[in-house]
Structure formats: C-alpha cells, structure tokens
PDB file of C-alpha atoms and ligand atoms in Angstrom:
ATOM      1  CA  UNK A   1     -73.729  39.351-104.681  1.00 46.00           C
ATOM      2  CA  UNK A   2     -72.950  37.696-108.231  1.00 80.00           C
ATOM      3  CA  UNK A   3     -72.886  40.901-109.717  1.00 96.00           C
ATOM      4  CA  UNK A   4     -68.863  42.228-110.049  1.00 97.00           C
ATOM      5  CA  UNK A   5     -68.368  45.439-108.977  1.00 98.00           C
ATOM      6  CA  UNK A   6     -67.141  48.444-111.249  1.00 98.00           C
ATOM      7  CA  UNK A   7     -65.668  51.116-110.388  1.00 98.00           C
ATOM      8  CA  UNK A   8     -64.941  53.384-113.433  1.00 98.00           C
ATOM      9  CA  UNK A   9     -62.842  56.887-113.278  1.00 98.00           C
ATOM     10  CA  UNK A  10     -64.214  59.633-115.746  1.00 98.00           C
ATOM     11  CA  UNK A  11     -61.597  61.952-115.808  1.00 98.00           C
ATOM     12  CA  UNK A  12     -63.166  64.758-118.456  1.00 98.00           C
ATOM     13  CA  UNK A  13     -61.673  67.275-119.434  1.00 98.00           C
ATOM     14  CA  UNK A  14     -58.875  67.001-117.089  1.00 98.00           C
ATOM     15  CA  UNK A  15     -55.194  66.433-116.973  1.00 98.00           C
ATOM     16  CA  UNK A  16     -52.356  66.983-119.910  1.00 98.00           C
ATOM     17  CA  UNK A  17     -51.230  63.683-121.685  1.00 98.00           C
ATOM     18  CA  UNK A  18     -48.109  63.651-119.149  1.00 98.00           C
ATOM     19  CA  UNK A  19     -50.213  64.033-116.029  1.00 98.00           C
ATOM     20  CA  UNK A  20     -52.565  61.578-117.534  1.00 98.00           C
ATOM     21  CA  UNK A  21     -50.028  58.891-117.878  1.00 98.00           C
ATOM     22  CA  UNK A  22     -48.344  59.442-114.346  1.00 98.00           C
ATOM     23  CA  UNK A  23     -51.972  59.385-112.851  1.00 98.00           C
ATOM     24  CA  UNK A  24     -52.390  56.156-114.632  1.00 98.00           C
ATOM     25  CA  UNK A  25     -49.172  54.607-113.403  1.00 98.00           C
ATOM     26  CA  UNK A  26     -50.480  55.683-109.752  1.00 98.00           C
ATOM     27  CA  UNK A  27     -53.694  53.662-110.247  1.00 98.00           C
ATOM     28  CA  UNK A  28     -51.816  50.898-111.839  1.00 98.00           C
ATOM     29  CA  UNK A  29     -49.786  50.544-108.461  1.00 98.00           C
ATOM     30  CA  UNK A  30     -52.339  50.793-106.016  1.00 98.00           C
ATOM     31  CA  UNK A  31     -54.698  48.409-108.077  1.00 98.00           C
ATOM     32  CA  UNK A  32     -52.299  45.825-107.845  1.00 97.00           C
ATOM     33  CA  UNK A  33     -54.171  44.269-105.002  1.00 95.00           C
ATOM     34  CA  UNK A  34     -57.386  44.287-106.344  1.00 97.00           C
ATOM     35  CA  UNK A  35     -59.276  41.091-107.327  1.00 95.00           C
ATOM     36  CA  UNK A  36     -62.544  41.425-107.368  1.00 96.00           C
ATOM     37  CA  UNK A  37     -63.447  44.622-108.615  1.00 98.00           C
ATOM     38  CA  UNK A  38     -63.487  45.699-112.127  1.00 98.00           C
ATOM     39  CA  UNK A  39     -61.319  49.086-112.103  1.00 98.00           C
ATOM     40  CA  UNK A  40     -61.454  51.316-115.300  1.00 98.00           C
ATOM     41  CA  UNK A  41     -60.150  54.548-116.013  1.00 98.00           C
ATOM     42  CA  UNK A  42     -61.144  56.847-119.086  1.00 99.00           C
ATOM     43  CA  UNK A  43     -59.187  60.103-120.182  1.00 98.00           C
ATOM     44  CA  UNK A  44     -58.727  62.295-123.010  1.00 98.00           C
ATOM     45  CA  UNK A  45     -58.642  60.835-126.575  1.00 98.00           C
ATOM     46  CA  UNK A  46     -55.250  63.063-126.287  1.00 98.00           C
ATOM     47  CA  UNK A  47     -54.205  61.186-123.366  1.00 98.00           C
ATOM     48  CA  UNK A  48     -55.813  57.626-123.866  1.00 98.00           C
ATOM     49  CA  UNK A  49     -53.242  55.373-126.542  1.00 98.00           C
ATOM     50  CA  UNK A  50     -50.253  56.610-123.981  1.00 98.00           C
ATOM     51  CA  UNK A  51     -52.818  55.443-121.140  1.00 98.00           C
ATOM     52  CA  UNK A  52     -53.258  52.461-122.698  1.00 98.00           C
ATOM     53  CA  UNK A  53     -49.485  51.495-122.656  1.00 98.00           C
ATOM     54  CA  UNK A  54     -49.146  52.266-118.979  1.00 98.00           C
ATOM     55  CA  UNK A  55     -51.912  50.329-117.760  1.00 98.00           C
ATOM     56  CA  UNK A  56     -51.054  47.330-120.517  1.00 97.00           C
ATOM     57  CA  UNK A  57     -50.690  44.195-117.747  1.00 96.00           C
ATOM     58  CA  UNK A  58     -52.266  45.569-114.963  1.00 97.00           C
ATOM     59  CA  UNK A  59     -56.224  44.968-114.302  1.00 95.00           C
ATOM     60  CA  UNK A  60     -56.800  48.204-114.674  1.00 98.00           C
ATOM     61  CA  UNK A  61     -59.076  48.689-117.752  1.00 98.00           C
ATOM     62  CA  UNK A  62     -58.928  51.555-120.256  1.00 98.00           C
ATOM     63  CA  UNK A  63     -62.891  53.604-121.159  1.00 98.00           C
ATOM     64  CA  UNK A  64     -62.673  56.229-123.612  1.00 98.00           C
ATOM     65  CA  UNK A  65     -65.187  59.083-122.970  1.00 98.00           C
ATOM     66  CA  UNK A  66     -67.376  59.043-126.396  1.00 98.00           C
ATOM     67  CA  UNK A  67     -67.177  57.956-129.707  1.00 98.00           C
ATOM     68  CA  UNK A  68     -69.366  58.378-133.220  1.00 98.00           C
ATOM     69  CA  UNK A  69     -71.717  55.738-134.532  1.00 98.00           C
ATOM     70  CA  UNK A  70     -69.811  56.130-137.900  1.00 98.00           C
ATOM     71  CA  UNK A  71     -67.048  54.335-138.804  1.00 97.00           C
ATOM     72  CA  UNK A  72     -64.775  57.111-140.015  1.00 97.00           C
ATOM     73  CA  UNK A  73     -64.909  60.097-142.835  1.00 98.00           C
ATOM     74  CA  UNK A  74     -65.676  63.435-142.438  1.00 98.00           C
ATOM     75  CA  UNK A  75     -66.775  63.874-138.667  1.00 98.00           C
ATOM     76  CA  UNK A  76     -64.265  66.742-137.120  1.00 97.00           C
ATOM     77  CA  UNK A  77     -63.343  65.979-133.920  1.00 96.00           C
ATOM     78  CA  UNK A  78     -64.661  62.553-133.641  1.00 97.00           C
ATOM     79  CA  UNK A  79     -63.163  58.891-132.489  1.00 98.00           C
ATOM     80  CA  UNK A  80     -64.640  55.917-134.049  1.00 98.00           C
ATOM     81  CA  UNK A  81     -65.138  52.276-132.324  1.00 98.00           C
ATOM     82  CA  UNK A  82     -62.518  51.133-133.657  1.00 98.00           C
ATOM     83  CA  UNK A  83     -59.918  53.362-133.131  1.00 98.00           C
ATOM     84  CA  UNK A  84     -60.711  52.680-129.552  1.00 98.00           C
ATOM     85  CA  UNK A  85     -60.541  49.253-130.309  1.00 98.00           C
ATOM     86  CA  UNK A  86     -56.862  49.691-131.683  1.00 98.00           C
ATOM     87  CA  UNK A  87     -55.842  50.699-128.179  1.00 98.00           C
ATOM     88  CA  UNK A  88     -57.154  48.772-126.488  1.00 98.00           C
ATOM     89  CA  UNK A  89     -59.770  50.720-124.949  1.00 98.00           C
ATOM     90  CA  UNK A  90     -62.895  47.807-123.306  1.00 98.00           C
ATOM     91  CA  UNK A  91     -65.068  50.126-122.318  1.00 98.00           C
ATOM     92  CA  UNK A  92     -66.993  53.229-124.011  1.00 98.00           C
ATOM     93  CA  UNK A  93     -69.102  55.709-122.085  1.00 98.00           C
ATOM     94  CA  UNK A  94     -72.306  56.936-124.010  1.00 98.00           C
ATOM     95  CA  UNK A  95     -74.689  59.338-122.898  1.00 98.00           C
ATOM     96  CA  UNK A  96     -73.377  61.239-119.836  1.00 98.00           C
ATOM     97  CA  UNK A  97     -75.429  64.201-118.895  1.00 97.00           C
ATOM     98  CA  UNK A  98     -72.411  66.682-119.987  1.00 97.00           C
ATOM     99  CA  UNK A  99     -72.955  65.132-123.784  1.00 97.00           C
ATOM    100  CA  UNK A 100     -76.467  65.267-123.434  1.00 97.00           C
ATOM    101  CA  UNK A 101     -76.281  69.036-121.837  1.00 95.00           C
ATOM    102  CA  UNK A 102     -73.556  70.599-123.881  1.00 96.00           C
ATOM    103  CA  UNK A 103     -73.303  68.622-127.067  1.00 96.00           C
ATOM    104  CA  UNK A 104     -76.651  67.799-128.352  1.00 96.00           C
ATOM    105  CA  UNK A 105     -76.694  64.189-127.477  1.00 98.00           C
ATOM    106  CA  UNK A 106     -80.282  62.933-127.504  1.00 98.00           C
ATOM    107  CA  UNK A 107     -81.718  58.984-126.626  1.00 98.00           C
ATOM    108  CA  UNK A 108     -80.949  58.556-130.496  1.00 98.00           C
ATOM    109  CA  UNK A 109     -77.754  59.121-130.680  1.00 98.00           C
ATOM    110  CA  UNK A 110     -76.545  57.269-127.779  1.00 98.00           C
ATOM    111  CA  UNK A 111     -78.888  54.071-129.025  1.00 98.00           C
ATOM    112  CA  UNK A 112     -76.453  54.342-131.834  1.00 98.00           C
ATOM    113  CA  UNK A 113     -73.250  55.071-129.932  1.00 98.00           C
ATOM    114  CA  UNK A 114     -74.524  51.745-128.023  1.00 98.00           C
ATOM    115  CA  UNK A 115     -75.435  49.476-131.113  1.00 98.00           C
ATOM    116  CA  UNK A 116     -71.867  50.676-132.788  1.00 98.00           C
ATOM    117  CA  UNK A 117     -70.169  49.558-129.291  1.00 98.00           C
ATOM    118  CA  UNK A 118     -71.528  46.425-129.139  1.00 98.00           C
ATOM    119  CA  UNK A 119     -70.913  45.580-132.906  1.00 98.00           C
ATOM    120  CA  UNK A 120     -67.238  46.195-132.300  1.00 98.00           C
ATOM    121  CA  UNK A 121     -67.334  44.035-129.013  1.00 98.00           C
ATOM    122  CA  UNK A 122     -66.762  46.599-126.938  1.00 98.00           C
ATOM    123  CA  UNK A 123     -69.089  47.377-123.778  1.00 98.00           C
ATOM    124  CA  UNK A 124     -70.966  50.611-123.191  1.00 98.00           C
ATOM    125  CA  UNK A 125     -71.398  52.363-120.464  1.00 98.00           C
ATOM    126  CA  UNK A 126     -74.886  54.001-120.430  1.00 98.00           C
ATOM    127  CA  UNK A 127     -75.114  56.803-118.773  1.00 98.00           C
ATOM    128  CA  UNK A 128     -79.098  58.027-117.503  1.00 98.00           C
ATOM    129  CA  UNK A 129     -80.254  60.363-114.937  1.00 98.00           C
ATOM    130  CA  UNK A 130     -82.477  63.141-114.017  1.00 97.00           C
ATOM    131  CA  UNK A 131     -82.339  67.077-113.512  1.00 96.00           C
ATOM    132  CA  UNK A 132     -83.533  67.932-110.228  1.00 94.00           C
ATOM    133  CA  UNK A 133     -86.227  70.003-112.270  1.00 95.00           C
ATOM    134  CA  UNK A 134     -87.960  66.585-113.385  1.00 96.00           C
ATOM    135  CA  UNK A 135     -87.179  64.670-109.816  1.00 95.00           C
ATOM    136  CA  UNK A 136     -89.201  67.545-108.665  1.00 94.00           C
ATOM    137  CA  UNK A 137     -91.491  67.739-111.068  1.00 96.00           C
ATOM    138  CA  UNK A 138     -92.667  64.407-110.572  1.00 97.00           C
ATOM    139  CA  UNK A 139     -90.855  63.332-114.351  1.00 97.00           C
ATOM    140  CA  UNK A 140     -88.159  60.686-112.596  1.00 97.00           C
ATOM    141  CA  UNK A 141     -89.495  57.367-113.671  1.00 98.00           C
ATOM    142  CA  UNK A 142     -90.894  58.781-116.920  1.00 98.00           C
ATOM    143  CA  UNK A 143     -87.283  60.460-117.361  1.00 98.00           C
ATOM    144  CA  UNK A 144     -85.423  57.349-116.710  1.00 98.00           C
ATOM    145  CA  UNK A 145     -87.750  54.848-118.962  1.00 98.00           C
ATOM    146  CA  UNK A 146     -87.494  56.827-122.026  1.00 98.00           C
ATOM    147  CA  UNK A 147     -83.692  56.990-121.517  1.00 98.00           C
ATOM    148  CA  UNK A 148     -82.946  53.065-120.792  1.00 98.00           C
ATOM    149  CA  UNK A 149     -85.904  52.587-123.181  1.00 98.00           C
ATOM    150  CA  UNK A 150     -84.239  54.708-125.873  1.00 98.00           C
ATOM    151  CA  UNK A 151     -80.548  53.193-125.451  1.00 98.00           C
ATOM    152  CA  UNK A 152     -81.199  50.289-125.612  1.00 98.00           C
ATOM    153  CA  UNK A 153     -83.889  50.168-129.086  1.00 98.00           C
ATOM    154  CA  UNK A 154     -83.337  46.869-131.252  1.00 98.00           C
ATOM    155  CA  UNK A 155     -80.441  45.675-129.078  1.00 98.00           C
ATOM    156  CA  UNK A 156     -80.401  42.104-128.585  1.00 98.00           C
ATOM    157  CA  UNK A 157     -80.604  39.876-125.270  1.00 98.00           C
ATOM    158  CA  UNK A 158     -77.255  38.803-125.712  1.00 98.00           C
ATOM    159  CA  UNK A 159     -76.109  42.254-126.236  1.00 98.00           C
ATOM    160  CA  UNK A 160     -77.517  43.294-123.146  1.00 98.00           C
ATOM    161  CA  UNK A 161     -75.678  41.459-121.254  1.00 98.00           C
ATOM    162  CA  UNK A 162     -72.827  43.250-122.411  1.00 98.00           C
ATOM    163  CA  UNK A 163     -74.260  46.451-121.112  1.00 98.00           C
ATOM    164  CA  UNK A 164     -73.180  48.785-118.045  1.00 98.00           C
ATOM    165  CA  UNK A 165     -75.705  51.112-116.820  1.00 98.00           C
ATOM    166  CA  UNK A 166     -74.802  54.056-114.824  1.00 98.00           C
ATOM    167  CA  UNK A 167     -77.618  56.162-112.912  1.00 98.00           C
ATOM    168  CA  UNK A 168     -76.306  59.624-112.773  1.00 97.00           C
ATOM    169  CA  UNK A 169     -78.731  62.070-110.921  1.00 97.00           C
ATOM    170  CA  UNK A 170     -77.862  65.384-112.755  1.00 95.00           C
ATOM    171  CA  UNK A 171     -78.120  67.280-109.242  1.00 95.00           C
ATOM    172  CA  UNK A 172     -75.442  65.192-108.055  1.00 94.00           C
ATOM    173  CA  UNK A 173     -72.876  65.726-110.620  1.00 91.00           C
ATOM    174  CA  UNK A 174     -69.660  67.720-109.230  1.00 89.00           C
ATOM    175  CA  UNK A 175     -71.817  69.590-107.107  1.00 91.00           C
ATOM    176  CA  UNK A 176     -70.964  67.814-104.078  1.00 88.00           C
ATOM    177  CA  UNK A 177     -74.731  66.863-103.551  1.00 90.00           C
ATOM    178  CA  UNK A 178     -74.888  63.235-102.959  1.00 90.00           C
ATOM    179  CA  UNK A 179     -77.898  61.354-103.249  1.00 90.00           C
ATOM    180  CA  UNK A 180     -78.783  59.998 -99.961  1.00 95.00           C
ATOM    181  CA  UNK A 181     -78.033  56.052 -99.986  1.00 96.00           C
ATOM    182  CA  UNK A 182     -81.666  55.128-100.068  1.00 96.00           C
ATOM    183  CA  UNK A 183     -82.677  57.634-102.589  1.00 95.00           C
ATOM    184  CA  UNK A 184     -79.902  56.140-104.668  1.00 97.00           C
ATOM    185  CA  UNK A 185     -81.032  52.804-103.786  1.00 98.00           C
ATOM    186  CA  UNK A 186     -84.561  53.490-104.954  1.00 97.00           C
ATOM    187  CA  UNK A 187     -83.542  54.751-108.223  1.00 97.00           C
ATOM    188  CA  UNK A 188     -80.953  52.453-108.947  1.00 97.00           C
ATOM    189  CA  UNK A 189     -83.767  49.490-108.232  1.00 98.00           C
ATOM    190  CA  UNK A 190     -85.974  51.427-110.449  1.00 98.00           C
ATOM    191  CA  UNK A 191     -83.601  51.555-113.192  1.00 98.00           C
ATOM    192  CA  UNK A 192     -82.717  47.823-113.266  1.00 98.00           C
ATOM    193  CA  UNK A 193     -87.203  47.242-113.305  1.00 98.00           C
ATOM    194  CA  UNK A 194     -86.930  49.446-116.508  1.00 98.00           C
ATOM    195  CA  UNK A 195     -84.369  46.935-117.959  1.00 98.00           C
ATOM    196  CA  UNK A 196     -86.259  43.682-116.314  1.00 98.00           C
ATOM    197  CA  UNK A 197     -89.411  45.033-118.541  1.00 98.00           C
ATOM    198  CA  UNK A 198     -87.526  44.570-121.368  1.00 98.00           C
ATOM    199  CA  UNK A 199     -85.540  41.759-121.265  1.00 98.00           C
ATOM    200  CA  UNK A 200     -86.761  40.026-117.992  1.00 98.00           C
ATOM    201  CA  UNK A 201     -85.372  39.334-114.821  1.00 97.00           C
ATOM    202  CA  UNK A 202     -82.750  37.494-115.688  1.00 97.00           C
ATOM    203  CA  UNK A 203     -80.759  40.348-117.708  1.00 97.00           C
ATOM    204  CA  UNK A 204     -82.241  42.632-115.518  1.00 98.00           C
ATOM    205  CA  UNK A 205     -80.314  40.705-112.806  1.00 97.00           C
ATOM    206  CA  UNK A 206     -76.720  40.732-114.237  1.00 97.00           C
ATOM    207  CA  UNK A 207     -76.435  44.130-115.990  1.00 98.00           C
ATOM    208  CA  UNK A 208     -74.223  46.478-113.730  1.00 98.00           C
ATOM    209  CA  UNK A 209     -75.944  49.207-112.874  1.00 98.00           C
ATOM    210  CA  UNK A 210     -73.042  51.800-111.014  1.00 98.00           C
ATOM    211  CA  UNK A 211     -73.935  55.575-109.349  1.00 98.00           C
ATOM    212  CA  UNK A 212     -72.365  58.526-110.094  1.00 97.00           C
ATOM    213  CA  UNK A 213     -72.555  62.071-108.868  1.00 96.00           C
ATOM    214  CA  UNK A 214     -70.326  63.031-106.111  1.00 96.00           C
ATOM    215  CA  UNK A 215     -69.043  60.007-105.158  1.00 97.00           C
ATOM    216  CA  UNK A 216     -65.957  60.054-102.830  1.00 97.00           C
ATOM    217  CA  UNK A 217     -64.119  58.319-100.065  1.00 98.00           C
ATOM    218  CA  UNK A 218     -66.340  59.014 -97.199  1.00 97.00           C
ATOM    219  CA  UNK A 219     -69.815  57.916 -98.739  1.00 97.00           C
ATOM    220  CA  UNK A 220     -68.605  55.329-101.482  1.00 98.00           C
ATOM    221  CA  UNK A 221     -69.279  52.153 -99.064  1.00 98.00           C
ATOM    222  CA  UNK A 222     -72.587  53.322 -98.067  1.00 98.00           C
ATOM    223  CA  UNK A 223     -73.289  53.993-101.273  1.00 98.00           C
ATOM    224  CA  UNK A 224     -72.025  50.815-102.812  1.00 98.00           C
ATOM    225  CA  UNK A 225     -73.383  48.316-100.195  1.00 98.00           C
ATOM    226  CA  UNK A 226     -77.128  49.134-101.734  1.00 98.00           C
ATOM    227  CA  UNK A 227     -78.508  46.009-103.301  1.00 97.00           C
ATOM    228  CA  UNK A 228     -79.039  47.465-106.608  1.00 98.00           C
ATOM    229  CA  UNK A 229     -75.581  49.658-106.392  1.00 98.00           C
ATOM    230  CA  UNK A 230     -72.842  47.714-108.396  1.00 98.00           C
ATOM    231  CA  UNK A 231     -70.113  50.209-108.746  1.00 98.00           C
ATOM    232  CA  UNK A 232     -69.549  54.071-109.255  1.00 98.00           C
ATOM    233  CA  UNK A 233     -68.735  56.524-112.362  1.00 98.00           C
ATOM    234  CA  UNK A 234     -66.508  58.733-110.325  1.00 98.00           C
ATOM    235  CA  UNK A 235     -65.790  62.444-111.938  1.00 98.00           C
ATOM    236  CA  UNK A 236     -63.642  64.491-109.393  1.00 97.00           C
ATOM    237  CA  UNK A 237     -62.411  61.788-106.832  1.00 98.00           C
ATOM    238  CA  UNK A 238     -60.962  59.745-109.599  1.00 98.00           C
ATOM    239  CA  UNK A 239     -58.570  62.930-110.195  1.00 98.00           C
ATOM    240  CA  UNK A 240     -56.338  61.475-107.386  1.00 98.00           C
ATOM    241  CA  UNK A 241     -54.870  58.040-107.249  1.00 98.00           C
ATOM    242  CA  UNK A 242     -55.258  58.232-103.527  1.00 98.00           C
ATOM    243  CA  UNK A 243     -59.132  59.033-103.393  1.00 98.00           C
ATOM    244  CA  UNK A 244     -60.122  56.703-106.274  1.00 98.00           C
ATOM    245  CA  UNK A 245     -58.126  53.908-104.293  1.00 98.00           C
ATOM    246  CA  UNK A 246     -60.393  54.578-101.691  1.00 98.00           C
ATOM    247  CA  UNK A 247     -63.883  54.196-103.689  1.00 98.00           C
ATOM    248  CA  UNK A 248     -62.173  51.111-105.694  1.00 98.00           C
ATOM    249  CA  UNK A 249     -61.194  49.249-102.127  1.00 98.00           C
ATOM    250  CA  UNK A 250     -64.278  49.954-100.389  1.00 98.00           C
ATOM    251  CA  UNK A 251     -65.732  47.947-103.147  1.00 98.00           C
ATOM    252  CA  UNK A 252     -63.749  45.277-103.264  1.00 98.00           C
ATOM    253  CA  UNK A 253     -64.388  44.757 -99.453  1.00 97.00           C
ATOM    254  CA  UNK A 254     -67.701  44.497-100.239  1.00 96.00           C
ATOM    255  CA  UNK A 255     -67.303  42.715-103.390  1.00 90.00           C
TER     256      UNK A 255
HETATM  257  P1  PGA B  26     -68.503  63.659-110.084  1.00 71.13           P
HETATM  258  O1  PGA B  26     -68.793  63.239-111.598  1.00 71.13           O
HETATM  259  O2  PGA B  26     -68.017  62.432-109.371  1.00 71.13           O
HETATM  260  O3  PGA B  26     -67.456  64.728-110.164  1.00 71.13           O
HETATM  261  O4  PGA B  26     -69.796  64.168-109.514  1.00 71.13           O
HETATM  262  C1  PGA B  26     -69.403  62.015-111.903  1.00 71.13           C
HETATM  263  C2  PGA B  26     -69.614  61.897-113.387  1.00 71.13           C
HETATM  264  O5  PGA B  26     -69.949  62.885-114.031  1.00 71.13           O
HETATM  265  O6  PGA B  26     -69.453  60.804-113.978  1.00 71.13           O
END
C-alpha cells in the first residue's frame, strides 16, 4: 500500500501535565523502532508545549485537540494555529464528534478550523462519522457527504493532499462497540468516493483516511489491514504506552 499509515493518540480530557509528559516519554521509547508508521499523540493544551519537549527528536509527532479559525483576540479559552505552530504541534484535529456533540461545532466551523490549518501549514485531521440513529435511519452516506463535503468547501487540490480524514462511527466511540472490519471497510471506502467526487481519484487515493471508535490491541490489525483503513484515532487505548504500542506495531507490520 503507498498510503503511510497513522496512528494518532487522542488523549481528551485525560491526564495532568506531569502524567502527560511521563506518558509521552513512554511512547517516545517504545516508538523508537518504528519506521514506517506515522505515530502522533495529542493532549491537553495544558499538557501539550511540555509534550512537545519530550517527544522533540523522536518520530513521534505532536496533534493538539482543536483550535479557533481566528488568529487571536478576545476568544476565552481558545488556541490559535499558530500557537500550535510555536510548539511544534504538525497535526490539528477538527471536528470530532465530542466538539460537534458538546460544543456546538457544526460543518462550518470545522471548514474553517481546516482552511486556518492549512494556511499555517499545518495538517488537519478531519474527523466525520455517524450516530447510530442516522446508520439506522438510512442517513449514513447522506451524513457522511455533507460532512467531507462541508470540511472541505473552497479548499484547494493541493491542500487536500495535506488532509487526514478520520471516519469515526459515533456508536463506536468509548463504548467498546467496534465496527465490524467490513462494516468499517465499507464506510471507510465510502468516505474516500466522497473525496474522489471532489477532487478525483488521484487525491482520493493518497488522503489518509484512519478509524476510530474503540480501537484496541486485539482488533487493531483486523481493522487496519482493510484496503481503505490507513491508520486509527485511538481515544482510551492510547491512555497506556503499552496498548497504543500495540495498535502502532500492528501497523507497522502491515505497513
Ligand atoms: P475511543 O475514542 O478509542 O476511546 O473509542 C476514539 C476517539 O474518540 O477518537
């Protein structure tokens, strides 16, 4: 496969800045190894500058969780692009179902959470997926097209390119639910059509598209050997440096 595989750790609202930066150095160690695969790890805006220093070196990549389309002023509580960029942060995540769920984050905002990424060279992570509600209902593909369609509104080819998609099934989100590796599969191939419609096969054919929702140890290689599966957003398994060094090696044996 020409595609790299990604394997990114979403650590939410977990872990204090010190457990944060011992995680890190865990990661670091056990990543040491690893060729192939792109390994990233996001935490806390609290956490992430100390992150940053830790994992300064290694190949292991720093994500921040969110950031505002602005570049700075009077926006409590918010992180601009570049004060990630100061960091050293490569890697933003934009959309995830918890933003769009708790914190009023709609297909607008994260098309300009994406277009504010790009312009500061950094690479989004867009995050899409359905409720089990609209799977049911019969709403997945029309779900899924508005949301790729929406992200990615007056971004260029080029900037595409630059893009990580990850297909997060809502049902599947620290509930332990998995979906099944040909559901995934389906979904995921799906996804990347939605992104071939709009910029061709060609984009279509490099732009990482990762799972997430409960991924762990014992399903990440079946999961990650699907054609159209090129990495994982991993919530509660990245918590330990043991369990996300499972998910990250599984991929680089297939990678
Ligand atoms: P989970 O979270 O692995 O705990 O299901 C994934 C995510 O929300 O990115």
């Amino acid at each position: 496969m020409s595609r790299k595989y990604i394997i990114a750790g979403n650590w939410k609202m977990n872990k204090t800045v010190s457990e944060s930066v011992v995680l890190a150095g865990e990661i670091v160690s056990k990543a040491k190894e690893i060729k192939n695969t792109e390994v990233v790890i996001a935490p806390t805006y609290l956490a992430a500058a100390k992150v940053a220093d830790v994992i300064k070196g290694s190949n292991v990549k720093l994500a921040l969780q969110d950031i505002h389309w602005k570049d700075q002023g009077a926006f409590t509580g918010k992180v601009s692009v570049d004060m990630a960029k100061e960091i050293g942060a490569e890697y933003i995540i934009i959309g995830h179902s918890e933003q769009r769920q708790f914190f009023h984050e709609t297909d607008e905002t994260v098309n300009l959470k994406v277009k504010k990424t790009l312009s500061a060279g950094l690479k989004p992570i867009i995050c899409v997926g359905e409720t089990l509600e609209e799977r049911n209902g019969g709403k997945l593909e029309s779900v899924l097209s508005a949301q790729v369609e929406g992200a990615y509104k007056d971004v260029s080819k080029e900037d595409a390119l630059k893009t990580v998609i990850a297909y997060e099934p809502v049902w599947a989100i620290g509930t332990g639910v998995v979906a099944t590796d040909a559901q995934a599969q389906d979904t995921q191939k799906f996804v990347r059509s939605v992104v071939s419609r709009i910029y061709g096969a060609e984009v279509a054919e490099s732009v990482q598209i990762q799972y997430g929702g409960s991924m762990k140890p014992d399903n990440a290689a079946g999961l990650l050997a699907q054609k159209d599966i090129d990495g994982g957003l991993i919530g509660g398994a990245a918590l330990k440096s043991d369990q996300f060094f499972s998910i990250f090696s599984a991929a680089e044996k297939l990678g």
